[in-house]
């Protein structure tokens, strides 16, 4: 197993979580198609790509198998300007997911149990590695991967704050990965403790029974800056001590919805790093999401 490389200077943002190979059916449902596309998927990697596209220095940190899927992931992220802090594990594979695309929703099938990324553990990124970083971003997918990943995320909150970084957390509940009881408790705790948290109004209702953005805020009162996204309606920001700010979503002809939430987070965080006003940060999130909604796949095409 390799060790994390040293960096001559700290990046602005570290995004930590699993990326996988993505096999997408083309022209017919997955069970029938004879043609598929091979790409990459992973919420935290998507956010790193979006931050780099917006002009910021971002690192993706994780673990990978020593296999061609890992090479595909690292090659694509490097091609898009993302820096890598990634360990390779000769004994555990890189995760893979298969997707049946649809305009309203996509069906996904995960093959990630026992993956190299699921073996991340406490202390994966030390305080010293995090010094000088402005934002550490992860999602609710990471603690759902394994008990060791959950412990790693808990330690990450402590170590990032000791290093002087803000914690950004996207709830991103994946029902297939863990029980509802575990998800409800863990995602509440992590979102409420974050400096910036993102959550979809619909997933919050599914998790916690919160019907409105204001209900979500009541459920997560301690998060310094809570962003509640409501699909094509808009997004509301709840900042401690301030009135809520709502910005409607632009009208978009949706090609495929997966990846839009990650793009929104990247756009919002990029505008935050730029010192933009809260309403402008929401608008930047909407604009980034719209670019992904107009394309197939999690990432917009280069160029």
CSV table of C-alpha atoms in Angstrom, one decimal:
chain,number,residue,atom,x,y,z
A,1,UNK,CA,0.0,0.0,0.0
A,2,UNK,CA,1.3,3.4,-0.9
A,3,UNK,CA,1.4,6.4,1.4
A,4,UNK,CA,-0.3,9.7,0.9
A,5,UNK,CA,2.0,12.1,-1.0
A,6,UNK,CA,3.3,15.3,0.6
A,7,UNK,CA,2.2,18.6,-0.9
A,8,UNK,CA,4.4,21.7,-1.1
A,9,UNK,CA,1.4,23.9,-0.2
A,10,UNK,CA,-2.1,23.3,1.1
A,11,UNK,CA,-5.0,23.1,-1.4
A,12,UNK,CA,-8.1,25.2,-0.8
A,13,UNK,CA,-10.4,22.2,-0.6
A,14,UNK,CA,-10.0,18.5,0.2
A,15,UNK,CA,-12.9,16.3,-0.9
A,16,UNK,CA,-12.8,12.9,0.7
A,17,UNK,CA,-14.9,9.9,-0.3
A,18,UNK,CA,-15.2,7.0,-2.7
A,19,UNK,CA,-15.1,7.2,-6.5
A,20,UNK,CA,-16.1,4.2,-8.6
A,21,UNK,CA,-16.1,3.0,-12.1
A,22,UNK,CA,-19.5,3.8,-13.8
A,23,UNK,CA,-21.0,1.6,-16.4
A,24,UNK,CA,-24.0,3.3,-18.1
A,25,UNK,CA,-26.4,1.4,-20.4
A,26,UNK,CA,-26.8,3.1,-23.8
A,27,UNK,CA,-29.8,2.8,-26.1
A,28,UNK,CA,-31.7,0.2,-24.1
A,29,UNK,CA,-32.2,-0.8,-20.4
A,30,UNK,CA,-29.2,-2.4,-18.7
A,31,UNK,CA,-30.7,-5.9,-18.9
A,32,UNK,CA,-31.1,-5.6,-22.7
A,33,UNK,CA,-28.4,-3.3,-24.0
A,34,UNK,CA,-25.4,-4.5,-26.0
A,35,UNK,CA,-23.7,-1.1,-25.6
A,36,UNK,CA,-22.5,0.7,-22.5
A,37,UNK,CA,-20.2,3.6,-21.6
A,38,UNK,CA,-17.5,3.4,-19.0
A,39,UNK,CA,-16.9,6.5,-16.9
A,40,UNK,CA,-16.4,7.4,-13.3
A,41,UNK,CA,-18.8,8.3,-10.4
A,42,UNK,CA,-18.4,9.5,-6.9
A,43,UNK,CA,-19.9,12.5,-5.1
A,44,UNK,CA,-16.8,13.9,-3.6
A,45,UNK,CA,-14.8,13.5,-6.8
A,46,UNK,CA,-17.5,15.3,-8.7
A,47,UNK,CA,-17.3,18.2,-6.2
A,48,UNK,CA,-13.6,18.4,-6.7
A,49,UNK,CA,-14.0,18.5,-10.4
A,50,UNK,CA,-16.5,21.3,-10.1
A,51,UNK,CA,-14.3,23.4,-7.9
A,52,UNK,CA,-11.4,23.1,-10.3
A,53,UNK,CA,-13.6,24.1,-13.2
A,54,UNK,CA,-14.5,27.2,-11.2
A,55,UNK,CA,-10.9,28.1,-10.7
A,56,UNK,CA,-10.0,26.7,-7.4
A,57,UNK,CA,-7.4,24.2,-6.2
A,58,UNK,CA,-9.0,21.0,-5.0
A,59,UNK,CA,-7.7,17.6,-3.9
A,60,UNK,CA,-9.6,14.3,-4.0
A,61,UNK,CA,-8.5,12.0,-1.2
A,62,UNK,CA,-9.5,8.3,-1.0
A,63,UNK,CA,-8.3,4.7,-1.5
A,64,UNK,CA,-8.4,2.6,-4.7
A,65,UNK,CA,-7.7,-0.9,-5.8
A,66,UNK,CA,-4.6,-1.6,-7.9
A,67,UNK,CA,-6.7,-2.2,-11.0
A,68,UNK,CA,-7.6,-0.7,-14.4
A,69,UNK,CA,-10.8,0.9,-12.9
A,70,UNK,CA,-8.6,2.8,-10.5
A,71,UNK,CA,-6.4,4.0,-13.4
A,72,UNK,CA,-9.5,5.2,-15.2
A,73,UNK,CA,-10.6,7.2,-12.2
A,74,UNK,CA,-7.3,8.8,-11.5
A,75,UNK,CA,-6.7,9.5,-15.2
A,76,UNK,CA,-10.0,11.3,-15.5
A,77,UNK,CA,-9.6,13.3,-12.4
A,78,UNK,CA,-6.1,14.4,-13.3
A,79,UNK,CA,-7.2,15.3,-16.8
A,80,UNK,CA,-9.8,17.6,-15.2
A,81,UNK,CA,-7.2,19.2,-13.0
A,82,UNK,CA,-7.9,17.6,-9.7
A,83,UNK,CA,-5.0,16.7,-7.4
A,84,UNK,CA,-4.9,13.2,-5.9
A,85,UNK,CA,-4.1,12.1,-2.4
A,86,UNK,CA,-5.0,8.4,-3.0
A,87,UNK,CA,-3.7,5.2,-1.6
A,88,UNK,CA,-3.7,2.0,-3.7
A,89,UNK,CA,-4.5,-1.3,-2.1
A,90,UNK,CA,-3.4,-4.5,-3.8
A,91,UNK,CA,-5.8,-6.6,-1.8
A,92,UNK,CA,-9.1,-4.7,-2.2
A,93,UNK,CA,-10.9,-3.7,-5.4
A,94,UNK,CA,-12.1,-0.4,-6.7
A,95,UNK,CA,-15.9,-0.1,-6.5
A,96,UNK,CA,-18.1,-0.2,-9.6
A,97,UNK,CA,-21.7,0.9,-10.2
A,98,UNK,CA,-24.1,0.2,-13.1
A,99,UNK,CA,-26.7,2.7,-14.2
A,100,UNK,CA,-30.0,2.6,-16.1
A,101,UNK,CA,-30.5,6.3,-17.0
A,102,UNK,CA,-33.9,8.0,-17.0
A,103,UNK,CA,-35.1,11.6,-17.2
A,104,UNK,CA,-37.1,11.5,-14.0
A,105,UNK,CA,-34.8,9.1,-12.1
A,106,UNK,CA,-32.0,6.6,-12.7
A,107,UNK,CA,-31.7,3.1,-11.3
A,108,UNK,CA,-28.2,2.4,-9.9
A,109,UNK,CA,-26.7,-0.9,-8.8
A,110,UNK,CA,-23.6,-0.8,-6.6
A,111,UNK,CA,-20.7,-3.3,-6.4
A,112,UNK,CA,-18.7,-1.6,-3.7
A,113,UNK,CA,-18.9,-3.8,-0.6
A,114,UNK,CA,-15.3,-4.5,0.6
A,115,UNK,CA,-13.9,-1.9,-1.8
A,116,UNK,CA,-10.6,-0.2,-1.0
A,117,UNK,CA,-12.3,3.0,-0.2
A,118,UNK,CA,-14.6,1.3,2.3
A,119,UNK,CA,-11.4,0.4,4.3
A,120,UNK,CA,-10.6,4.0,5.1
A,121,UNK,CA,-10.2,4.4,8.9
A,122,UNK,CA,-9.6,6.9,11.6
A,123,UNK,CA,-6.6,9.1,11.0
A,124,UNK,CA,-6.6,8.6,7.2
A,125,UNK,CA,-5.9,12.4,6.9
A,126,UNK,CA,-3.9,13.7,9.9
A,127,UNK,CA,-4.2,17.2,11.3
A,128,UNK,CA,-0.8,18.1,9.8
A,129,UNK,CA,-2.1,17.1,6.3
A,130,UNK,CA,-5.1,19.4,6.8
A,131,UNK,CA,-3.3,22.5,7.9
A,132,UNK,CA,-3.8,25.5,5.6
A,133,UNK,CA,-6.8,23.9,3.9
A,134,UNK,CA,-9.9,26.2,3.9
A,135,UNK,CA,-12.7,23.6,3.4
A,136,UNK,CA,-12.9,19.8,4.0
A,137,UNK,CA,-15.8,18.3,2.1
A,138,UNK,CA,-17.4,14.9,2.5
A,139,UNK,CA,-20.9,13.4,2.2
A,140,UNK,CA,-23.3,11.0,3.9
A,141,UNK,CA,-22.2,8.3,1.5
A,142,UNK,CA,-18.8,8.0,3.2
A,143,UNK,CA,-19.9,7.0,6.7
A,144,UNK,CA,-22.4,4.6,5.1
A,145,UNK,CA,-19.6,2.6,3.5
A,146,UNK,CA,-18.4,0.9,6.7
A,147,UNK,CA,-17.9,1.3,10.4
A,148,UNK,CA,-14.3,2.3,9.9
A,149,UNK,CA,-15.4,5.0,7.4
A,150,UNK,CA,-17.9,6.3,9.9
A,151,UNK,CA,-15.1,6.5,12.5
A,152,UNK,CA,-12.9,8.3,10.0
A,153,UNK,CA,-15.5,10.9,9.3
A,154,UNK,CA,-16.1,11.5,13.0
A,155,UNK,CA,-12.3,12.1,13.4
A,156,UNK,CA,-12.2,14.2,10.3
A,157,UNK,CA,-14.6,16.8,11.9
A,158,UNK,CA,-12.3,17.1,14.9
A,159,UNK,CA,-9.0,17.1,13.0
A,160,UNK,CA,-10.2,19.6,10.3
A,161,UNK,CA,-11.3,22.1,13.0
A,162,UNK,CA,-8.0,21.7,14.8
A,163,UNK,CA,-6.3,22.4,11.5
A,164,UNK,CA,-8.5,25.6,11.0
A,165,UNK,CA,-10.6,24.3,8.1
A,166,UNK,CA,-14.4,24.5,7.7
A,167,UNK,CA,-16.4,21.3,7.4
A,168,UNK,CA,-18.7,21.0,4.4
A,169,UNK,CA,-21.1,18.1,4.5
A,170,UNK,CA,-23.7,17.0,1.9
A,171,UNK,CA,-26.3,14.6,3.4
A,172,UNK,CA,-26.5,12.5,0.1
A,173,UNK,CA,-28.4,9.6,1.7
A,174,UNK,CA,-28.0,6.4,-0.2
A,175,UNK,CA,-30.7,4.0,0.9
A,176,UNK,CA,-29.0,0.9,-0.4
A,177,UNK,CA,-26.0,1.3,1.8
A,178,UNK,CA,-27.4,1.2,5.3
A,179,UNK,CA,-30.4,0.9,7.5
A,180,UNK,CA,-32.9,3.8,8.0
A,181,UNK,CA,-32.1,3.9,11.7
A,182,UNK,CA,-28.4,4.3,11.2
A,183,UNK,CA,-28.9,6.9,8.5
A,184,UNK,CA,-31.4,9.0,10.5
A,185,UNK,CA,-29.1,9.2,13.5
A,186,UNK,CA,-25.7,9.5,11.8
A,187,UNK,CA,-26.8,12.0,9.1
A,188,UNK,CA,-28.6,14.2,11.7
A,189,UNK,CA,-25.5,14.3,13.9
A,190,UNK,CA,-23.0,15.0,11.0
A,191,UNK,CA,-25.2,17.6,9.2
A,192,UNK,CA,-26.0,19.5,12.5
A,193,UNK,CA,-22.3,19.6,13.4
A,194,UNK,CA,-21.1,20.9,10.0
A,195,UNK,CA,-20.1,24.4,9.2
A,196,UNK,CA,-21.9,24.1,5.8
A,197,UNK,CA,-24.4,21.4,5.2
A,198,UNK,CA,-26.4,20.6,2.0
A,199,UNK,CA,-29.6,18.5,2.0
A,200,UNK,CA,-32.4,17.9,-0.5
A,201,UNK,CA,-35.9,18.8,0.9
A,202,UNK,CA,-37.2,15.5,-0.4
A,203,UNK,CA,-34.4,13.3,1.2
A,204,UNK,CA,-34.9,15.2,4.4
A,205,UNK,CA,-38.6,14.4,4.4
A,206,UNK,CA,-37.8,10.7,3.7
A,207,UNK,CA,-35.2,10.6,6.5
A,208,UNK,CA,-36.7,12.8,9.2
A,209,UNK,CA,-40.3,13.6,8.2
A,210,UNK,CA,-39.5,17.3,7.7
A,211,UNK,CA,-41.9,18.6,5.1
A,212,UNK,CA,-40.5,22.1,4.5
A,213,UNK,CA,-37.2,23.9,4.5
A,214,UNK,CA,-38.1,25.6,7.8
A,215,UNK,CA,-38.8,22.1,9.2
A,216,UNK,CA,-35.4,20.9,8.2
A,217,UNK,CA,-33.8,23.9,9.9
A,218,UNK,CA,-35.7,23.2,13.1
A,219,UNK,CA,-34.3,19.6,12.9
A,220,UNK,CA,-30.7,20.9,12.3
A,221,UNK,CA,-30.6,24.0,14.4
A,222,UNK,CA,-26.8,24.0,15.1
A,223,UNK,CA,-25.4,23.9,11.6
A,224,UNK,CA,-23.8,27.3,10.9
A,225,UNK,CA,-24.9,27.4,7.3
A,226,UNK,CA,-27.6,25.0,6.1
A,227,UNK,CA,-28.6,24.8,2.5
A,228,UNK,CA,-32.0,23.1,1.7
A,229,UNK,CA,-32.4,22.3,-2.0
A,230,UNK,CA,-35.9,21.8,-3.4
A,231,UNK,CA,-35.4,20.5,-6.9
A,232,UNK,CA,-36.6,22.7,-9.6
A,233,UNK,CA,-38.2,25.1,-7.0
A,234,UNK,CA,-35.1,26.6,-5.6
A,235,UNK,CA,-32.8,26.5,-2.6
A,236,UNK,CA,-32.9,28.2,0.8
A,237,UNK,CA,-29.9,29.1,2.9
A,238,UNK,CA,-30.2,29.3,6.7
A,239,UNK,CA,-27.3,31.2,8.2
A,240,UNK,CA,-27.0,31.5,12.0
A,241,UNK,CA,-28.4,34.8,13.2
A,242,UNK,CA,-29.7,35.8,9.8
A,243,UNK,CA,-33.0,35.7,7.9
A,244,UNK,CA,-33.3,32.8,5.4
A,245,UNK,CA,-32.3,33.5,1.9
A,246,UNK,CA,-34.2,31.8,-1.0
A,247,UNK,CA,-33.1,31.8,-4.7
A,248,UNK,CA,-35.4,30.1,-7.3
A,249,UNK,CA,-33.9,27.5,-9.6
A,250,UNK,CA,-33.6,28.3,-13.3
A,251,UNK,CA,-35.7,26.5,-15.8
A,252,UNK,CA,-33.7,23.6,-17.4
A,253,UNK,CA,-34.4,21.0,-20.0
A,254,UNK,CA,-33.2,18.0,-18.0
A,255,UNK,CA,-31.3,15.3,-19.9
A,256,UNK,CA,-30.3,13.3,-16.9
A,257,UNK,CA,-30.5,14.3,-13.2
A,258,UNK,CA,-27.6,12.4,-11.5
A,259,UNK,CA,-24.7,14.6,-10.4
A,260,UNK,CA,-26.6,17.8,-10.2
A,261,UNK,CA,-26.5,17.9,-6.4
A,262,UNK,CA,-22.7,17.5,-6.4
A,263,UNK,CA,-22.4,20.3,-9.0
A,264,UNK,CA,-24.6,22.6,-6.8
A,265,UNK,CA,-22.3,22.0,-3.8
A,266,UNK,CA,-19.2,22.7,-6.0
A,267,UNK,CA,-20.7,25.9,-7.3
A,268,UNK,CA,-21.8,27.1,-3.9
A,269,UNK,CA,-18.4,26.3,-2.3
A,270,UNK,CA,-16.5,28.0,-5.1
A,271,UNK,CA,-18.6,31.1,-4.7
A,272,UNK,CA,-18.0,30.9,-0.9
A,273,UNK,CA,-14.2,30.8,-1.5
A,274,UNK,CA,-14.6,33.8,-3.7
A,275,UNK,CA,-16.3,35.7,-0.9
A,276,UNK,CA,-19.7,36.1,-2.7
A,277,UNK,CA,-22.9,37.1,-0.9
A,278,UNK,CA,-25.2,34.3,0.2
A,279,UNK,CA,-27.7,34.8,-2.6
A,280,UNK,CA,-24.9,34.8,-5.2
A,281,UNK,CA,-23.6,31.6,-3.7
A,282,UNK,CA,-27.0,30.0,-4.2
A,283,UNK,CA,-27.2,31.3,-7.8
A,284,UNK,CA,-23.7,29.9,-8.5
A,285,UNK,CA,-24.9,26.5,-7.2
A,286,UNK,CA,-28.0,26.6,-9.4
A,287,UNK,CA,-25.9,27.5,-12.5
A,288,UNK,CA,-23.4,24.7,-11.9
A,289,UNK,CA,-26.3,22.2,-11.4
A,290,UNK,CA,-28.0,23.3,-14.5
A,291,UNK,CA,-24.9,22.6,-16.6
A,292,UNK,CA,-24.9,19.0,-15.4
A,293,UNK,CA,-28.6,18.5,-15.8
A,294,UNK,CA,-28.2,19.2,-19.5
A,295,UNK,CA,-25.8,16.3,-20.0
A,296,UNK,CA,-25.6,12.6,-19.6
A,297,UNK,CA,-23.3,11.5,-16.8
A,298,UNK,CA,-22.2,13.0,-13.5
A,299,UNK,CA,-19.7,15.3,-15.1
A,300,UNK,CA,-20.1,17.9,-17.9
A,301,UNK,CA,-17.9,17.4,-21.0
A,302,UNK,CA,-14.6,19.2,-21.1
A,303,UNK,CA,-14.2,22.1,-23.4
